[in-house]
mmCIF file of C-alpha atoms in Angstrom:
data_model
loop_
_atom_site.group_PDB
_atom_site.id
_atom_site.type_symbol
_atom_site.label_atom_id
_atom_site.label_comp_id
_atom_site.label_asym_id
_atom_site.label_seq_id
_atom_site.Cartn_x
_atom_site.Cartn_y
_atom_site.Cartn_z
ATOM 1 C CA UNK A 1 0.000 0.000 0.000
ATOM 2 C CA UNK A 2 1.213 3.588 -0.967
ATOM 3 C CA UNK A 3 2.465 5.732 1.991
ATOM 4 C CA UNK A 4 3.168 9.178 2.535
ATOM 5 C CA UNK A 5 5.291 10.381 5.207
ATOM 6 C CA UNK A 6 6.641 13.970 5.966
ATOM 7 C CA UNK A 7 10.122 14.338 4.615
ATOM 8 C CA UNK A 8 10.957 17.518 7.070
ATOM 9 C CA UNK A 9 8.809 20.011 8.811
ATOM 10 C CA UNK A 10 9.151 23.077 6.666
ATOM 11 C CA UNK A 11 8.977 20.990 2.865
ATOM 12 C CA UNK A 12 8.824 18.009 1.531
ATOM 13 C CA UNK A 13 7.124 13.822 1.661
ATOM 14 C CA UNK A 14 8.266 10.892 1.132
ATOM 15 C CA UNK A 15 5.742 8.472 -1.340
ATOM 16 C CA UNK A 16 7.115 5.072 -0.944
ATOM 17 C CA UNK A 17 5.613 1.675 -2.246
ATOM 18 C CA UNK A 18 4.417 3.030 -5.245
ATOM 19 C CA UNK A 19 5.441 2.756 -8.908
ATOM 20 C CA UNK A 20 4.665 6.035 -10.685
ATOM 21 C CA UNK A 21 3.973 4.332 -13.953
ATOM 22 C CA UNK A 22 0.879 2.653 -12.403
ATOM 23 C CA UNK A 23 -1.132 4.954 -10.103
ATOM 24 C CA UNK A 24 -4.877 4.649 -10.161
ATOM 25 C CA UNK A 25 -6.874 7.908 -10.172
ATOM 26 C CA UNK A 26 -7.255 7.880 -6.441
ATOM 27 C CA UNK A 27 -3.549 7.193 -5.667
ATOM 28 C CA UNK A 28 -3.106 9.982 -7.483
ATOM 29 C CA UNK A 29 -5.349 12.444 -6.166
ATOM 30 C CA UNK A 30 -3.509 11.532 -3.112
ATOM 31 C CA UNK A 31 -0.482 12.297 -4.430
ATOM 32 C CA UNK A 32 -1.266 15.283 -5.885
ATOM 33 C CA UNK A 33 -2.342 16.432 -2.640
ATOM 34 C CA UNK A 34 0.692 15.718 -0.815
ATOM 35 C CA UNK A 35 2.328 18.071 -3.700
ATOM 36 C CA UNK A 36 0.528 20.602 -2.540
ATOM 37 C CA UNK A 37 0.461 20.349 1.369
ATOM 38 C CA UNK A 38 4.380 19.570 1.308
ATOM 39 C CA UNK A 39 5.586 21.132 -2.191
ATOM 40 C CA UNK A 40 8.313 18.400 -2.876
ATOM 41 C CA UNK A 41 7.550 14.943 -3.197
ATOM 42 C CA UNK A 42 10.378 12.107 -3.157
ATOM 43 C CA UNK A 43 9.531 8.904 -4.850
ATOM 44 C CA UNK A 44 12.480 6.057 -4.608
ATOM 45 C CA UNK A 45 13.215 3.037 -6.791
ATOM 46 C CA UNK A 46 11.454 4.089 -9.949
ATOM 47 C CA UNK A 47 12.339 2.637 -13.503
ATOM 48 C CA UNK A 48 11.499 4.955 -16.053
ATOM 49 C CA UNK A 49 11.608 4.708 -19.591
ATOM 50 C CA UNK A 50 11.763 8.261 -21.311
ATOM 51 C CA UNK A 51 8.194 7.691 -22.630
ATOM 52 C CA UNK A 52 6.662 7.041 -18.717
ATOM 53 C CA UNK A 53 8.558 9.823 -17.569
ATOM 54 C CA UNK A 54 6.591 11.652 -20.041
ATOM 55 C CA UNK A 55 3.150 10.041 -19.721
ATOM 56 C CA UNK A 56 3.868 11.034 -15.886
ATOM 57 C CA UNK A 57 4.534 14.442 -16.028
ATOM 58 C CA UNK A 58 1.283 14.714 -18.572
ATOM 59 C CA UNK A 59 -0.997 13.732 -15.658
ATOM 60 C CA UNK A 60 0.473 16.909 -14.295
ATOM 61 C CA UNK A 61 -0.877 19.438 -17.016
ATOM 62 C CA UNK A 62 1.133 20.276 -20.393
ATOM 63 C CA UNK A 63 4.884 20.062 -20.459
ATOM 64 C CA UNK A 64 6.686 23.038 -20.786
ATOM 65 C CA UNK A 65 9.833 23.463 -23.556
ATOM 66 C CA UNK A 66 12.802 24.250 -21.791
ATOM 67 C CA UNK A 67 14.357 26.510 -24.153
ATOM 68 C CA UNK A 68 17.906 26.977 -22.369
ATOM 69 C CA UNK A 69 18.442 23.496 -21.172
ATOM 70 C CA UNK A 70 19.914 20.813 -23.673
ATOM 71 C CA UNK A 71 17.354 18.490 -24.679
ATOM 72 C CA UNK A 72 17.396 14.763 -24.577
ATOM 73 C CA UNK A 73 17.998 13.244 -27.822
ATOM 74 C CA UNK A 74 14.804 12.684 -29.290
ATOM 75 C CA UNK A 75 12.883 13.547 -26.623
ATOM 76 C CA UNK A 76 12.787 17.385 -26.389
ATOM 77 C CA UNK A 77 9.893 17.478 -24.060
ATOM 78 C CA UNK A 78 13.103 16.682 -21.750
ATOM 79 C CA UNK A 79 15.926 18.496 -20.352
ATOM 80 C CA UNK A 80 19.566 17.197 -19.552
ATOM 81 C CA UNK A 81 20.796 18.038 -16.223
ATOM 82 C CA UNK A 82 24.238 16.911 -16.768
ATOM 83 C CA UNK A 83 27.917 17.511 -15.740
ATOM 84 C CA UNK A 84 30.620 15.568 -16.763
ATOM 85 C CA UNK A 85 33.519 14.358 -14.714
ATOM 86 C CA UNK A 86 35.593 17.409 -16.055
ATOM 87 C CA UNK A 87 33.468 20.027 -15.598
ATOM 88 C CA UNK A 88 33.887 22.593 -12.529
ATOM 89 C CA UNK A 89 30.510 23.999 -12.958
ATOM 90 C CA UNK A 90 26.660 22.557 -12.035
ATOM 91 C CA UNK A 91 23.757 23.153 -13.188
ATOM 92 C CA UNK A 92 21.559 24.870 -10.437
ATOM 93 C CA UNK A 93 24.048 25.210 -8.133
ATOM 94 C CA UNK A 94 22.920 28.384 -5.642
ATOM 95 C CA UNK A 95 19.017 28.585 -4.556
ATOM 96 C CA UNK A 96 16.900 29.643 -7.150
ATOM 97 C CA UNK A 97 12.800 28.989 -7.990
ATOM 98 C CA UNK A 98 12.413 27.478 -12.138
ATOM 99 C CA UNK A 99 10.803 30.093 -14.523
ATOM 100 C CA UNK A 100 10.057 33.300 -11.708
ATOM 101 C CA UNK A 101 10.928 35.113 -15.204
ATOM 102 C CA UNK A 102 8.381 34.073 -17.068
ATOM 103 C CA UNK A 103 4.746 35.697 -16.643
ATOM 104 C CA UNK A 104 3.280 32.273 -16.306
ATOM 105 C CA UNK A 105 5.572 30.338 -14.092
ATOM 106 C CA UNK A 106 6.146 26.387 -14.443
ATOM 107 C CA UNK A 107 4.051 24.981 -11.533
ATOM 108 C CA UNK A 108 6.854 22.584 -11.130
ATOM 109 C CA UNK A 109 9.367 19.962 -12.150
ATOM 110 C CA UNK A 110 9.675 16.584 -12.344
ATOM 111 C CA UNK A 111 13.443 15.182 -11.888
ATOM 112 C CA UNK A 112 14.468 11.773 -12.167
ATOM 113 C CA UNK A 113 18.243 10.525 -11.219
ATOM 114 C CA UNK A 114 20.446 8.015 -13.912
ATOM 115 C CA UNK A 115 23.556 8.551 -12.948
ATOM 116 C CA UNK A 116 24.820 9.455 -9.161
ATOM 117 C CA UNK A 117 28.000 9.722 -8.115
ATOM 118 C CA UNK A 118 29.346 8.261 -5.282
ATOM 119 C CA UNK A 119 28.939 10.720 -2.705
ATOM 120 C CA UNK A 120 27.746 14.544 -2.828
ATOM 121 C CA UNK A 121 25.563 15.960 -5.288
ATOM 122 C CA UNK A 122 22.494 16.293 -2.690
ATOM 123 C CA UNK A 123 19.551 18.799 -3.526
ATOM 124 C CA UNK A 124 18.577 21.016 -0.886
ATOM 125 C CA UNK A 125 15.008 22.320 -0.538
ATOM 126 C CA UNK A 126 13.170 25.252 1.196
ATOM 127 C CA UNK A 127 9.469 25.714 2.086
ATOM 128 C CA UNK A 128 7.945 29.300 1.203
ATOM 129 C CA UNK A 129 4.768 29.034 3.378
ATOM 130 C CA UNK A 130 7.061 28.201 6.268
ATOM 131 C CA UNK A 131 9.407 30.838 6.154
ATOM 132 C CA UNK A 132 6.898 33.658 5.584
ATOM 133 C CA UNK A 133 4.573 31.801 8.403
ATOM 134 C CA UNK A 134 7.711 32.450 10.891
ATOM 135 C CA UNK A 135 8.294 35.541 9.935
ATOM 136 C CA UNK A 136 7.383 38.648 12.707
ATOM 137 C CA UNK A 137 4.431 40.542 11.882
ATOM 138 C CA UNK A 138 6.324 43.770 11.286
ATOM 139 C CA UNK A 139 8.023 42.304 8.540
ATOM 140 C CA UNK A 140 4.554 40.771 6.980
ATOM 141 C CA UNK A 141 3.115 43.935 7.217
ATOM 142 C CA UNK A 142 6.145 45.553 5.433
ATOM 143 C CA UNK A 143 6.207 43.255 2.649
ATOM 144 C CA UNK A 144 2.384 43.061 2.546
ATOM 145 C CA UNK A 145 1.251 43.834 -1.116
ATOM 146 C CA UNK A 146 5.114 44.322 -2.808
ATOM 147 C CA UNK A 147 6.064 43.728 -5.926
ATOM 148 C CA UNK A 148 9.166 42.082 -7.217
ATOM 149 C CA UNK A 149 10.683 41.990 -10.603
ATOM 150 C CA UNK A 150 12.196 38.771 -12.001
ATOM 151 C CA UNK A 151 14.589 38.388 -15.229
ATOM 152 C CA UNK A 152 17.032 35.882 -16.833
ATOM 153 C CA UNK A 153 19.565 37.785 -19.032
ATOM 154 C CA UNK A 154 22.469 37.741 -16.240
ATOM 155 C CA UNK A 155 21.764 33.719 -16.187
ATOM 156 C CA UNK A 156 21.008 32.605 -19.741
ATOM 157 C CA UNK A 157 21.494 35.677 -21.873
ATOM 158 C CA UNK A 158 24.195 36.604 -24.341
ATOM 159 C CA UNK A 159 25.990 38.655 -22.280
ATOM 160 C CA UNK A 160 26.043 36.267 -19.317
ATOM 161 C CA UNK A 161 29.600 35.366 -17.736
ATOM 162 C CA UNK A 162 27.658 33.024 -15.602
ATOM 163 C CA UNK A 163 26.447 31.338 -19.181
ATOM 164 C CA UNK A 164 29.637 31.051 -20.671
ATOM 165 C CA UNK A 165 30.932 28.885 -18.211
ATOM 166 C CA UNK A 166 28.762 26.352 -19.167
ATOM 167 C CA UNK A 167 30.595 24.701 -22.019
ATOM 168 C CA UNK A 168 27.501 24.713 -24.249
ATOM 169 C CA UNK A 169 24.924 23.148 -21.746
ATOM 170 C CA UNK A 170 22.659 26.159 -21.727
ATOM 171 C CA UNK A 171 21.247 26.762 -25.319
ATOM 172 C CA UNK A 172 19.344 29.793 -27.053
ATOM 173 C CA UNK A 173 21.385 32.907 -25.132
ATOM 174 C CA UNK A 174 19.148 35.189 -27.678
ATOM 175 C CA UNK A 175 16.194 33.724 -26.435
ATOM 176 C CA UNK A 176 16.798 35.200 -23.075
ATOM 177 C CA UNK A 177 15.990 38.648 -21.583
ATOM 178 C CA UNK A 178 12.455 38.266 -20.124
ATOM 179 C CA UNK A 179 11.164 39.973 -16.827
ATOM 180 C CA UNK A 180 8.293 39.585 -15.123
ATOM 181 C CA UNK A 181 6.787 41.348 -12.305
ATOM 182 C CA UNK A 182 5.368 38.905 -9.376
ATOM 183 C CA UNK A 183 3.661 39.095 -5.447
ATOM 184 C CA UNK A 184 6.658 39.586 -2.604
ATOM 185 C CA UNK A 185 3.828 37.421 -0.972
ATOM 186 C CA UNK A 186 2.173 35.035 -3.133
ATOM 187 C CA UNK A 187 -1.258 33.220 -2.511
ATOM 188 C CA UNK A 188 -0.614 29.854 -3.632
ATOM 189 C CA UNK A 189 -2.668 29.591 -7.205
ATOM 190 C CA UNK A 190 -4.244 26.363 -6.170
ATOM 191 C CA UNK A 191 -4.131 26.515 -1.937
ATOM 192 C CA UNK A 192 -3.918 30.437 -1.313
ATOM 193 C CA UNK A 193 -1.527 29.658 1.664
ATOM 194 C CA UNK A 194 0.625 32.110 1.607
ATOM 195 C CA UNK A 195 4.270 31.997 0.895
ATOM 196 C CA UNK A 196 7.510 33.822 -0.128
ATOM 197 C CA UNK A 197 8.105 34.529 -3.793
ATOM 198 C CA UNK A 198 11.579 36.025 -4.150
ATOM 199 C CA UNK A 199 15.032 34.121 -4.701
ATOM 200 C CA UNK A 200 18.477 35.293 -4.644
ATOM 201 C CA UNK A 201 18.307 33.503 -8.515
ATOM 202 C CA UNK A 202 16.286 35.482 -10.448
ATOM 203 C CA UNK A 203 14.692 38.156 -8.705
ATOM 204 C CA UNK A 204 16.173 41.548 -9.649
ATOM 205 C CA UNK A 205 14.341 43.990 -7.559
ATOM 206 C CA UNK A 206 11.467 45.133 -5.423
ATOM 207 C CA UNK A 207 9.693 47.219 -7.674
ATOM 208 C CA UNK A 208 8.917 51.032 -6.969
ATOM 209 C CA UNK A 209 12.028 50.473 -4.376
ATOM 210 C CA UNK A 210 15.242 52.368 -4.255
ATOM 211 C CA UNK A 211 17.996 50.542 -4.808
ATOM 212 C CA UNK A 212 19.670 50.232 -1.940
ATOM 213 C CA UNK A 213 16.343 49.577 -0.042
ATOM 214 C CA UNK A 214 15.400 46.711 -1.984
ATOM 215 C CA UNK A 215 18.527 44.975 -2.097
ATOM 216 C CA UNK A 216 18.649 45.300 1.522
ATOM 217 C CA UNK A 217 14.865 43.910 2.122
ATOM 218 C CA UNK A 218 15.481 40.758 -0.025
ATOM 219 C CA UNK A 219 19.027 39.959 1.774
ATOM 220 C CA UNK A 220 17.097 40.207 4.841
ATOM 221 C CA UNK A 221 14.114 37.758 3.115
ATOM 222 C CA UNK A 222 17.238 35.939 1.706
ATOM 223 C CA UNK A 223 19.025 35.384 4.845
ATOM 224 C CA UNK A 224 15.690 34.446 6.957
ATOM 225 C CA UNK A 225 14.333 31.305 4.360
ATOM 226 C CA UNK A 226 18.432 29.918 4.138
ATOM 227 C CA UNK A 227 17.937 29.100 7.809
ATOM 228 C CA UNK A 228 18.244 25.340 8.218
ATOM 229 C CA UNK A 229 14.717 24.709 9.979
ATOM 230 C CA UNK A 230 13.012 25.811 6.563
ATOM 231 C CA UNK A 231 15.210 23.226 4.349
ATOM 232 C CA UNK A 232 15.094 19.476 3.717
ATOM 233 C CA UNK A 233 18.363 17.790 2.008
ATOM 234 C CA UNK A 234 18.061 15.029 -0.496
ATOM 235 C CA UNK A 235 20.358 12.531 -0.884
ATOM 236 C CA UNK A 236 20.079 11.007 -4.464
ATOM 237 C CA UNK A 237 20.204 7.359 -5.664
ATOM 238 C CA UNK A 238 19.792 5.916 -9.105
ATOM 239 C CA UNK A 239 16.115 5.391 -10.031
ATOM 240 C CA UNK A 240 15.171 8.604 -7.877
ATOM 241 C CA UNK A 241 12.043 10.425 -8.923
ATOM 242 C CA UNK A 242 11.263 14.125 -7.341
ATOM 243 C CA UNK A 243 8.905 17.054 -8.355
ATOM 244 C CA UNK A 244 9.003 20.323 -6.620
ATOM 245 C CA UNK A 245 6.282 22.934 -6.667
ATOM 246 C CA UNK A 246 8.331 26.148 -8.025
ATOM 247 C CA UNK A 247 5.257 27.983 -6.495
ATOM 248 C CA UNK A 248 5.974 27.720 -2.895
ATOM 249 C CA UNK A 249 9.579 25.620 -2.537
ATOM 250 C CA UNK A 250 13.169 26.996 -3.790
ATOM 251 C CA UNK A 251 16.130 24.316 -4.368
ATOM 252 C CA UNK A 252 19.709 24.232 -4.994
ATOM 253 C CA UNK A 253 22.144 21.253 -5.897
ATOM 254 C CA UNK A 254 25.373 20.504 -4.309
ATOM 255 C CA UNK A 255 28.397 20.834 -6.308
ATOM 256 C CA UNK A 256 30.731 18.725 -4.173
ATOM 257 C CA UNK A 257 31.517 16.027 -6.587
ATOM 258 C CA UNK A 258 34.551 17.352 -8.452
ATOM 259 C CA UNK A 259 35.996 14.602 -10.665
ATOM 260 C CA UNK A 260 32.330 12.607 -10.827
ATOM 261 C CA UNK A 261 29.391 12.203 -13.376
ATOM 262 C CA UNK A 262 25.930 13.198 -12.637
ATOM 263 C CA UNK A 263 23.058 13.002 -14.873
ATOM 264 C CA UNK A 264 19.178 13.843 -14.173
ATOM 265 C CA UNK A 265 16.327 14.237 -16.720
ATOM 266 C CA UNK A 266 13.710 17.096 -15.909
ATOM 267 C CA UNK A 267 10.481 17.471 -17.526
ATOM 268 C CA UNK A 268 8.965 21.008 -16.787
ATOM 269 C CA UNK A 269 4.790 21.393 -16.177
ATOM 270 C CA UNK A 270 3.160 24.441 -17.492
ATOM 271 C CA UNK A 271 2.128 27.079 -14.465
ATOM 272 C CA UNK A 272 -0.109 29.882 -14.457
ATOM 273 C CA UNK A 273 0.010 33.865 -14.085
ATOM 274 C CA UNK A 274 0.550 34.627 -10.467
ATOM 275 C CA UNK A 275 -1.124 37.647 -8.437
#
């Protein structure tokens, strides 16, 4: 029988005795709702072809098209999280939410683990509704109704140092260059619990802020959701399966295995405007 266990306090559940491939429509409205109570869910020993990753992520609602990340051979509805034994640099390696550039933000992704090294290379997570539940009530009513703006360019565009480091695993630099303006405090689209909505990633500024004022505010926000009672670590094996709600989680992968291979495919679901 399926269970469902908390994976930390602040994010995160653990789905075990379950195969993805074969949920019935009321294992998976259970699931579903754990995705949205917990906003990561972990599922272990899974043995997916490309094609039932895809017909998973589907249940989900349409697949968005990565269009930085290199896509799977034939299979471009998935991206390649990949770094070779010789490469210095990882892929989503500082905390960051998937897509707060866009307008319409994926709802979330769905990552599955090939290749592992032997040690390092956890994922860290962070629960939104958590840290802005524990934050003091001067600070919620100071934040109450902001506005931040979110972009890509320093990250994917042409211009990007950060890019070029990449040896060619980000793709389309002159696709790059969107903003979009989001909620400081965003009601969940589906729960409307409320949670954070910045990261240190891709949020550029508080908008109708001076400078100064809003780099200052989102250090402080910044500083506040990297405490460790908000975070769950995941230690990945082969045959792994998470999904993270980029609507109320943020995540960041550990680049501590210098002289290893680690490869991960990530299928992207389709989110909606947020306000």
């Amino acid at each position: 029988m399926m269970q469902i266990s908390k994976a930390s306090e602040a994010v995160g559940a653990i789905v075990e005795n379950v195969d993805v491939t074969a949920l019935t429509d009321a294992e998976f409205a259970d699931v579903h709702q754990a995705f949205l109570d917990h906003g990561t869910l972990f599922f272990r020993d899974q043995h997916l072809t490309p094609e039932e990753h895809i017909a998973f992520a589907e249940r989900w609602g349409a697949i968005d098209f990565n269009r930085f990340f290199k896509r799977r051979d034939g299979y471009p509805e998935i991206a390649e999280v990949l770094k070779e034994p010789d490469q210095q640099l990882n892929i989503g390696g500082g905390w960051h939410t998937d897509h707060s550039y866009d307008a319409a933000p994926a709802m979330g992704s769905i990552l599955y683990a090939l290749e592992i090294p032997p040690s390092g290379g956890d994922t860290l997570f962070a629960g939104m509704a958590a840290a802005y539940e524990a934050l003091d009530d001067a600070m919620k009513t100071r934040i109450a109704g902001l506005k931040a703006r979110h972009g890509n360019a320093h990250i994917f565009g042409e211009e990007s140092e950060y890019r070029k480091g990449f040896e060619g695993r980000y793709t389309n630099a002159d696709q790059a260059g969107q903003t979009a303006v989001h909620p400081v405090v965003l009601a969940h689209p589906e729960t409307g619990v409320k949670g954070l909505y910045v990261n240190p990633g891709f949020t550029l500024e508080i908008v109708d802020m001076e400078a100064q004022e809003s780099q200052a505010l989102l250090q402080e926000l910044y500083t506040h959701i990297m405490q460790d009672r908000f975070h769950h670590r995941h230690k990945w094996h082969e045959g792994d399966l998470a999904m993270w709600d980029n609507r109320s989680t943020w995540h960041y992968a550990m680049n501590d295995y210098q002289g290893h291979r680690r490869y991960l495919n990530r299928i992207t679901i389709e989110g909606v405007p947020l306000g």
